[in-house]
Amino acid sequence: MVEDNQDIREILDIFLTAEGYNVYPFGTVKEFKKRNPEIIPDLYLFDAMLPDGSGIDLCNEIKNNINNKAAVIIMSANMKIDQTRKLCIPDDYISKPFDLSDFLKKIQGVIL
């Protein structure tokens, strides 16, 4: 998960961990790029706008990697789903603010 808002990142980390998911939270693209490349998650959660890059660019990077079949969900308070889909092809989109039960349903929908 790459989310620059520390509060949202911490809430999602706690929530998803409590739901049984292994979560690797990052606050910036730079931090994400330093991750262990051997760990391939089932799902990437990217905020669309980040302080040092774009979740859209990360989405395209993941989707263009033929060795990586993981799902991608874009989260955004500013972009709409149609705008997002013109720039990358995520498996789903979550508009901020969001309800945690709806958030969980979206995650389950792309990885189950």
Coordinates of C-alpha atoms in Angstrom, one line a residue, residues 36-104:
N36 CA 11.8 -6.2 -1.1
P37 CA 11.2 -7.1 -4.8
E38 CA 10.9 -10.8 -3.9
I39 CA 7.7 -10.2 -2.1
I40 CA 4.9 -10.1 -4.7
P41 CA 1.6 -9.2 -3.1
D42 CA -1.9 -10.3 -4.3
L43 CA -2.9 -6.6 -4.4
Y44 CA -1.3 -3.2 -4.6
L45 CA -3.2 -0.2 -3.2
F46 CA -2.0 3.1 -4.6
D47 CA -3.1 6.6 -3.7
A48 CA -3.4 8.4 -7.0
M49 CA -1.5 11.5 -5.9
L50 CA 1.7 11.1 -3.9
P51 CA 4.3 13.7 -2.8
D52 CA 7.0 12.3 -4.9
G53 CA 5.2 10.6 -7.8
S54 CA 1.9 9.1 -8.8
G55 CA 0.0 6.0 -8.0
I56 CA -1.1 6.1 -11.6
D57 CA 2.5 5.6 -12.7
L58 CA 3.0 2.8 -10.2
C59 CA -0.2 1.2 -11.6
N60 CA 1.2 1.3 -15.1
E61 CA 4.5 0.0 -13.9
I62 CA 2.9 -3.0 -12.3
K63 CA 0.4 -3.7 -15.1
N64 CA 3.2 -3.5 -17.7
N65 CA 5.3 -6.1 -15.8
I66 CA 4.4 -9.4 -17.4
N67 CA 5.8 -11.3 -14.4
N68 CA 3.5 -9.5 -12.0
K69 CA -0.1 -10.6 -12.1
A70 CA -1.1 -8.8 -8.9
A71 CA -4.3 -6.7 -8.8
V72 CA -4.1 -2.9 -8.5
I73 CA -6.6 -0.6 -6.8
I74 CA -6.3 3.1 -7.1
M75 CA -7.5 5.3 -4.2
S76 CA -8.3 9.0 -4.8
A77 CA -10.1 12.0 -3.3
N78 CA -9.5 14.1 -6.4
M79 CA -9.7 11.9 -9.4
K80 CA -12.9 10.1 -10.6
I81 CA -12.9 6.6 -11.9
D82 CA -13.3 7.6 -15.5
Q83 CA -10.2 9.9 -15.3
T84 CA -8.2 7.1 -13.6
R85 CA -9.1 4.6 -16.3
K86 CA -7.9 6.9 -19.0
L87 CA -4.5 7.0 -17.4
C88 CA -4.0 3.4 -16.2
I89 CA -6.1 0.2 -16.0
P90 CA -6.6 -0.6 -12.3
D91 CA -8.6 -3.6 -11.3
D92 CA -10.8 -1.3 -9.2
Y93 CA -11.1 2.2 -7.8
I94 CA -11.8 3.5 -4.3
S95 CA -13.1 7.0 -3.9
K96 CA -12.0 8.9 -0.7
P97 CA -13.5 9.2 1.8
F98 CA -14.6 5.6 2.0
D99 CA -16.6 3.3 4.3
L100 CA -14.3 0.5 5.6
S101 CA -16.9 -2.2 4.9
D102 CA -17.2 -1.1 1.3
F103 CA -13.4 -0.8 1.1
L104 CA -13.0 -4.4 2.3

